[in-house]
């Protein structure tokens, strides 16, 4: 079974979608078969990998509310081992439409389960909120990766998210684990950034990834070209940090994954 990792933080602007795209690309570059599922109505995970909204042949909305199998919603990318299930602003209405649906909290889990054996990793990019879309993502996941911006208010949002994760474990998904906390947008020149890093590492210890994502102009540029940083500027500091993150996650694999066919 592939590992399902939910990338979540209810605070916007922390590098969540950037992490989803570039971690997926790093794992795919290592020939791990990866599926990236976009649960954010902004749809940036798809556009950041070069998908054009007018060319989409179905989105995650069709799986959650239309009953279409995930296998019919896969879109290829420039990376051979990476596929995407995209999202569009239509997904905004799903929060309301799901309220009266049966098994409303389990829609994403039910959709992904038949696909889990076909991938080494399934990454879920969550919206910056704690509504039904994020709840579906947390219930579907094996673990949660939390991007944490190196700024003053970061720890306040982290405590709220940890509380939500605990509630989800108690009520819906007892096997949910912490994949790790990823420090993002780090500026070594800023005293507050260094203080946040020290505080987070002291409090959360081994739950914090060794890899730290710096503030990097090339990382901010690549979405406008529809490319992950790996295909935009492989020599940049941003690319180096996400490749390192991919290696950290792959080191946790109990055994080397089996060879998988690529469509």
Short mmCIF file of C-alpha atoms in Angstrom, two decimals:
data_model
loop_
_atom_site.label_atom_id
_atom_site.label_comp_id
_atom_site.label_asym_id
_atom_site.label_seq_id
_atom_site.Cartn_x
_atom_site.Cartn_y
_atom_site.Cartn_z
CA UNK A 1 0.00 0.00 0.00
CA UNK A 2 1.27 3.47 -0.88
CA UNK A 3 1.63 6.03 1.89
CA UNK A 4 -0.99 8.78 1.91
CA UNK A 5 0.43 12.05 3.24
CA UNK A 6 -1.79 15.06 3.87
CA UNK A 7 -0.06 18.46 3.62
CA UNK A 8 -2.01 20.79 5.85
CA UNK A 9 -1.95 24.10 7.69
CA UNK A 10 -5.06 26.20 8.22
CA UNK A 11 -2.92 29.33 7.92
CA UNK A 12 -2.49 30.57 4.36
CA UNK A 13 0.76 31.64 2.78
CA UNK A 14 3.01 29.15 4.54
CA UNK A 15 4.26 27.30 1.46
CA UNK A 16 1.76 24.45 1.60
CA UNK A 17 1.06 24.13 -2.13
CA UNK A 18 4.71 24.86 -2.94
CA UNK A 19 5.61 21.96 -0.67
CA UNK A 20 2.99 19.65 -2.19
CA UNK A 21 4.20 20.32 -5.74
CA UNK A 22 7.91 20.17 -5.08
CA UNK A 23 7.88 17.24 -2.69
CA UNK A 24 5.81 15.29 -5.23
CA UNK A 25 8.31 16.20 -7.95
CA UNK A 26 11.29 15.21 -5.78
CA UNK A 27 9.79 11.81 -5.00
CA UNK A 28 8.89 11.27 -8.66
CA UNK A 29 12.44 12.16 -9.70
CA UNK A 30 13.58 9.31 -7.46
CA UNK A 31 11.28 7.01 -9.50
CA UNK A 32 8.66 6.71 -6.80
CA UNK A 33 5.21 6.63 -8.36
CA UNK A 34 3.36 9.63 -6.97
CA UNK A 35 -0.23 10.90 -7.12
CA UNK A 36 -0.88 14.50 -6.08
CA UNK A 37 -4.51 15.21 -5.13
CA UNK A 38 -5.52 18.87 -5.03
CA UNK A 39 -8.17 19.55 -2.37
CA UNK A 40 -7.74 23.32 -2.49
CA UNK A 41 -10.40 25.14 -4.60
CA UNK A 42 -7.71 27.57 -5.78
CA UNK A 43 -6.38 24.72 -7.93
CA UNK A 44 -2.77 25.85 -7.69
CA UNK A 45 -1.29 22.36 -7.38
CA UNK A 46 -2.48 21.56 -10.88
CA UNK A 47 -1.57 24.90 -12.47
CA UNK A 48 1.82 24.78 -10.76
CA UNK A 49 2.52 21.57 -12.67
CA UNK A 50 1.45 22.99 -16.02
CA UNK A 51 -2.20 21.89 -16.18
CA UNK A 52 -4.55 24.27 -17.99
CA UNK A 53 -8.01 24.61 -16.49
CA UNK A 54 -9.71 24.56 -19.91
CA UNK A 55 -8.08 21.20 -20.73
CA UNK A 56 -9.05 19.33 -17.56
CA UNK A 57 -10.93 16.06 -18.04
CA UNK A 58 -12.46 15.93 -14.59
CA UNK A 59 -11.40 17.09 -11.13
CA UNK A 60 -11.47 15.92 -7.52
CA UNK A 61 -14.96 17.44 -7.25
CA UNK A 62 -16.21 14.70 -9.58
CA UNK A 63 -14.86 12.06 -7.20
CA UNK A 64 -16.26 13.64 -4.03
CA UNK A 65 -19.73 14.50 -5.31
CA UNK A 66 -20.09 12.88 -8.71
CA UNK A 67 -19.01 9.39 -7.76
CA UNK A 68 -16.41 9.16 -10.56
CA UNK A 69 -13.48 6.82 -9.87
CA UNK A 70 -10.17 8.57 -9.20
CA UNK A 71 -8.67 6.50 -12.02
CA UNK A 72 -10.76 8.50 -14.52
CA UNK A 73 -9.47 11.83 -13.19
CA UNK A 74 -5.70 11.35 -13.51
CA UNK A 75 -3.72 13.95 -15.43
CA UNK A 76 -0.09 13.42 -16.50
CA UNK A 77 2.73 15.89 -15.84
CA UNK A 78 6.17 16.49 -17.33
CA UNK A 79 7.55 14.03 -14.78
CA UNK A 80 7.02 10.43 -15.82
CA UNK A 81 6.23 9.15 -12.32
CA UNK A 82 3.91 11.98 -11.23
CA UNK A 83 0.17 12.27 -11.89
CA UNK A 84 -2.33 14.83 -10.58
CA UNK A 85 -6.01 14.90 -9.69
CA UNK A 86 -6.65 18.65 -10.04
CA UNK A 87 -9.16 21.02 -8.49
CA UNK A 88 -11.04 24.11 -9.70
CA UNK A 89 -13.08 26.79 -7.90
CA UNK A 90 -16.09 24.46 -8.29
CA UNK A 91 -14.71 22.69 -5.23
CA UNK A 92 -15.65 25.72 -3.09
CA UNK A 93 -19.28 24.59 -3.17
CA UNK A 94 -18.37 21.11 -1.99
CA UNK A 95 -18.14 22.30 1.63
CA UNK A 96 -21.87 23.06 1.52
CA UNK A 97 -22.92 20.22 -0.80
CA UNK A 98 -21.24 17.57 1.34
CA UNK A 99 -23.17 18.52 4.48
CA UNK A 100 -26.22 16.40 3.63
CA UNK A 101 -24.33 13.55 1.95
CA UNK A 102 -23.91 10.08 3.45
CA UNK A 103 -20.38 9.36 4.70
CA UNK A 104 -19.55 12.98 4.00
CA UNK A 105 -16.30 12.79 6.03
CA UNK A 106 -15.11 9.66 4.22
CA UNK A 107 -15.66 10.62 0.58
CA UNK A 108 -11.98 11.15 -0.20
CA UNK A 109 -10.85 8.06 1.71
CA UNK A 110 -13.38 5.89 -0.13
CA UNK A 111 -12.21 7.33 -3.46
CA UNK A 112 -8.48 6.86 -2.77
CA UNK A 113 -8.49 3.39 -1.23
CA UNK A 114 -8.78 1.52 -4.57
CA UNK A 115 -5.76 3.50 -5.87
CA UNK A 116 -3.40 3.10 -2.91
CA UNK A 117 -1.68 -0.04 -4.20
CA UNK A 118 -0.83 1.63 -7.50
CA UNK A 119 1.33 4.37 -5.97
CA UNK A 120 4.26 4.67 -3.60
CA UNK A 121 3.00 8.02 -2.34
CA UNK A 122 -0.30 9.86 -2.52
CA UNK A 123 0.06 13.50 -1.47
CA UNK A 124 -2.99 15.60 -0.62
CA UNK A 125 -2.78 19.39 -0.83
CA UNK A 126 -5.33 20.82 1.63
CA UNK A 127 -7.06 24.20 1.59
CA UNK A 128 -6.04 26.82 4.19
CA UNK A 129 -8.99 26.05 6.45
CA UNK A 130 -10.31 23.38 8.83
CA UNK A 131 -13.58 22.62 7.02
CA UNK A 132 -15.00 19.47 5.45
CA UNK A 133 -12.39 19.36 2.67
CA UNK A 134 -9.53 19.32 5.16
CA UNK A 135 -11.41 16.86 7.36
CA UNK A 136 -11.81 14.51 4.38
CA UNK A 137 -8.08 14.81 3.72
CA UNK A 138 -7.08 14.06 7.32
CA UNK A 139 -9.36 11.03 7.45
CA UNK A 140 -7.99 9.70 4.16
CA UNK A 141 -4.34 10.15 5.19
CA UNK A 142 -1.84 7.95 6.99
CA UNK A 143 0.11 10.98 8.18
CA UNK A 144 0.19 14.79 8.21
CA UNK A 145 3.03 16.99 7.00
CA UNK A 146 2.78 20.54 8.35
CA UNK A 147 4.60 23.37 6.55
CA UNK A 148 5.43 26.05 9.14
CA UNK A 149 6.51 29.52 8.10
CA UNK A 150 9.38 30.92 10.17
CA UNK A 151 7.48 33.92 11.56
CA UNK A 152 6.09 35.23 14.84
CA UNK A 153 2.54 33.85 14.71
CA UNK A 154 3.47 30.45 13.34
CA UNK A 155 3.30 28.54 16.62
CA UNK A 156 -0.20 29.80 17.43
CA UNK A 157 -1.63 28.22 14.27
CA UNK A 158 0.34 25.04 14.89
CA UNK A 159 -1.28 24.44 18.27
CA UNK A 160 -4.74 24.81 16.71
CA UNK A 161 -3.89 22.35 13.95
CA UNK A 162 -2.47 19.85 16.44
CA UNK A 163 -5.72 20.03 18.38
CA UNK A 164 -7.69 19.32 15.20
CA UNK A 165 -5.45 16.35 14.37
CA UNK A 166 -6.03 14.94 17.86
CA UNK A 167 -9.81 15.26 17.43
CA UNK A 168 -9.67 13.52 14.04
CA UNK A 169 -7.63 10.67 15.54
CA UNK A 170 -10.13 10.20 18.35
CA UNK A 171 -13.26 10.35 16.21
CA UNK A 172 -12.37 9.14 12.71
CA UNK A 173 -8.81 8.02 12.01
CA UNK A 174 -6.97 6.52 15.01
CA UNK A 175 -3.99 5.55 12.84
CA UNK A 176 -3.23 9.15 11.78
CA UNK A 177 0.38 10.08 12.52
CA UNK A 178 2.57 13.14 12.33
CA UNK A 179 4.81 12.87 9.27
CA UNK A 180 6.71 15.93 10.37
CA UNK A 181 6.93 19.71 10.58
CA UNK A 182 8.67 21.43 7.67
CA UNK A 183 10.15 24.86 8.35
CA UNK A 184 9.55 27.11 5.33
CA UNK A 185 10.39 30.62 4.13
CA UNK A 186 13.46 30.73 6.34
CA UNK A 187 15.57 33.89 6.19
CA UNK A 188 18.80 33.44 8.13
CA UNK A 189 19.22 37.23 8.37
CA UNK A 190 16.04 37.63 10.43
CA UNK A 191 16.37 37.14 14.17
CA UNK A 192 12.73 36.07 14.49
CA UNK A 193 13.22 33.32 11.89
CA UNK A 194 16.16 31.89 13.81
CA UNK A 195 14.20 32.10 17.06
CA UNK A 196 11.20 30.26 15.55
CA UNK A 197 13.49 27.49 14.28
CA UNK A 198 15.10 27.12 17.72
CA UNK A 199 11.73 27.09 19.52
CA UNK A 200 10.11 24.58 17.16
CA UNK A 201 13.10 22.22 17.30
CA UNK A 202 13.25 22.46 21.11
CA UNK A 203 9.56 21.72 21.57
CA UNK A 204 8.85 19.19 18.79
CA UNK A 205 12.33 17.65 18.58
CA UNK A 206 12.46 14.69 16.14
CA UNK A 207 9.09 15.64 14.64
CA UNK A 208 10.81 18.51 12.80
CA UNK A 209 12.44 17.71 9.46
CA UNK A 210 16.15 18.40 9.15
CA UNK A 211 15.48 20.02 5.78
CA UNK A 212 14.58 23.72 5.92
CA UNK A 213 13.12 25.58 2.93
CA UNK A 214 14.64 29.06 2.52
CA UNK A 215 13.06 32.16 1.08
CA UNK A 216 14.02 31.74 -2.55
CA UNK A 217 13.18 33.86 -5.58
CA UNK A 218 13.35 30.90 -7.94
CA UNK A 219 10.77 29.00 -5.85
CA UNK A 220 8.37 31.93 -6.13
CA UNK A 221 8.92 32.22 -9.88
CA UNK A 222 8.41 28.62 -11.00
CA UNK A 223 4.58 28.39 -10.52
CA UNK A 224 4.07 31.08 -13.16
CA UNK A 225 5.89 28.79 -15.61
CA UNK A 226 3.85 25.73 -14.61
CA UNK A 227 6.92 23.83 -13.44
CA UNK A 228 8.20 22.41 -10.16
CA UNK A 229 11.51 23.90 -9.06
CA UNK A 230 13.22 20.67 -10.13
CA UNK A 231 12.44 21.46 -13.78
CA UNK A 232 12.84 25.22 -13.44
CA UNK A 233 16.18 25.63 -11.62
CA UNK A 234 17.67 22.42 -10.29
CA UNK A 235 20.68 24.27 -8.87
CA UNK A 236 18.67 26.66 -6.71
CA UNK A 237 18.65 26.51 -2.92
CA UNK A 238 14.90 25.89 -3.03
CA UNK A 239 15.37 22.82 -5.20
CA UNK A 240 18.12 21.49 -2.95
CA UNK A 241 15.87 21.79 0.10
CA UNK A 242 12.96 19.87 -1.47
CA UNK A 243 15.24 17.15 -2.81
CA UNK A 244 16.60 16.81 0.73
CA UNK A 245 13.05 16.60 2.10
CA UNK A 246 12.23 13.86 -0.39
CA UNK A 247 15.27 11.90 0.76
CA UNK A 248 14.23 12.26 4.40
CA UNK A 249 10.80 10.85 3.66
CA UNK A 250 12.13 8.00 1.53
CA UNK A 251 14.51 7.03 4.33
CA UNK A 252 11.43 6.10 6.34
CA UNK A 253 10.38 3.45 3.84
CA UNK A 254 10.51 0.06 5.61
CA UNK A 255 11.66 -1.70 2.46
CA UNK A 256 12.46 -0.53 -1.08
CA UNK A 257 9.18 -0.12 -2.97
CA UNK A 258 8.38 -2.62 -5.71
CA UNK A 259 8.88 -1.70 -9.35
CA UNK A 260 5.68 -0.14 -10.68
CA UNK A 261 4.38 0.25 -14.17
CA UNK A 262 3.89 3.78 -15.40
CA UNK A 263 0.96 4.54 -17.66
#
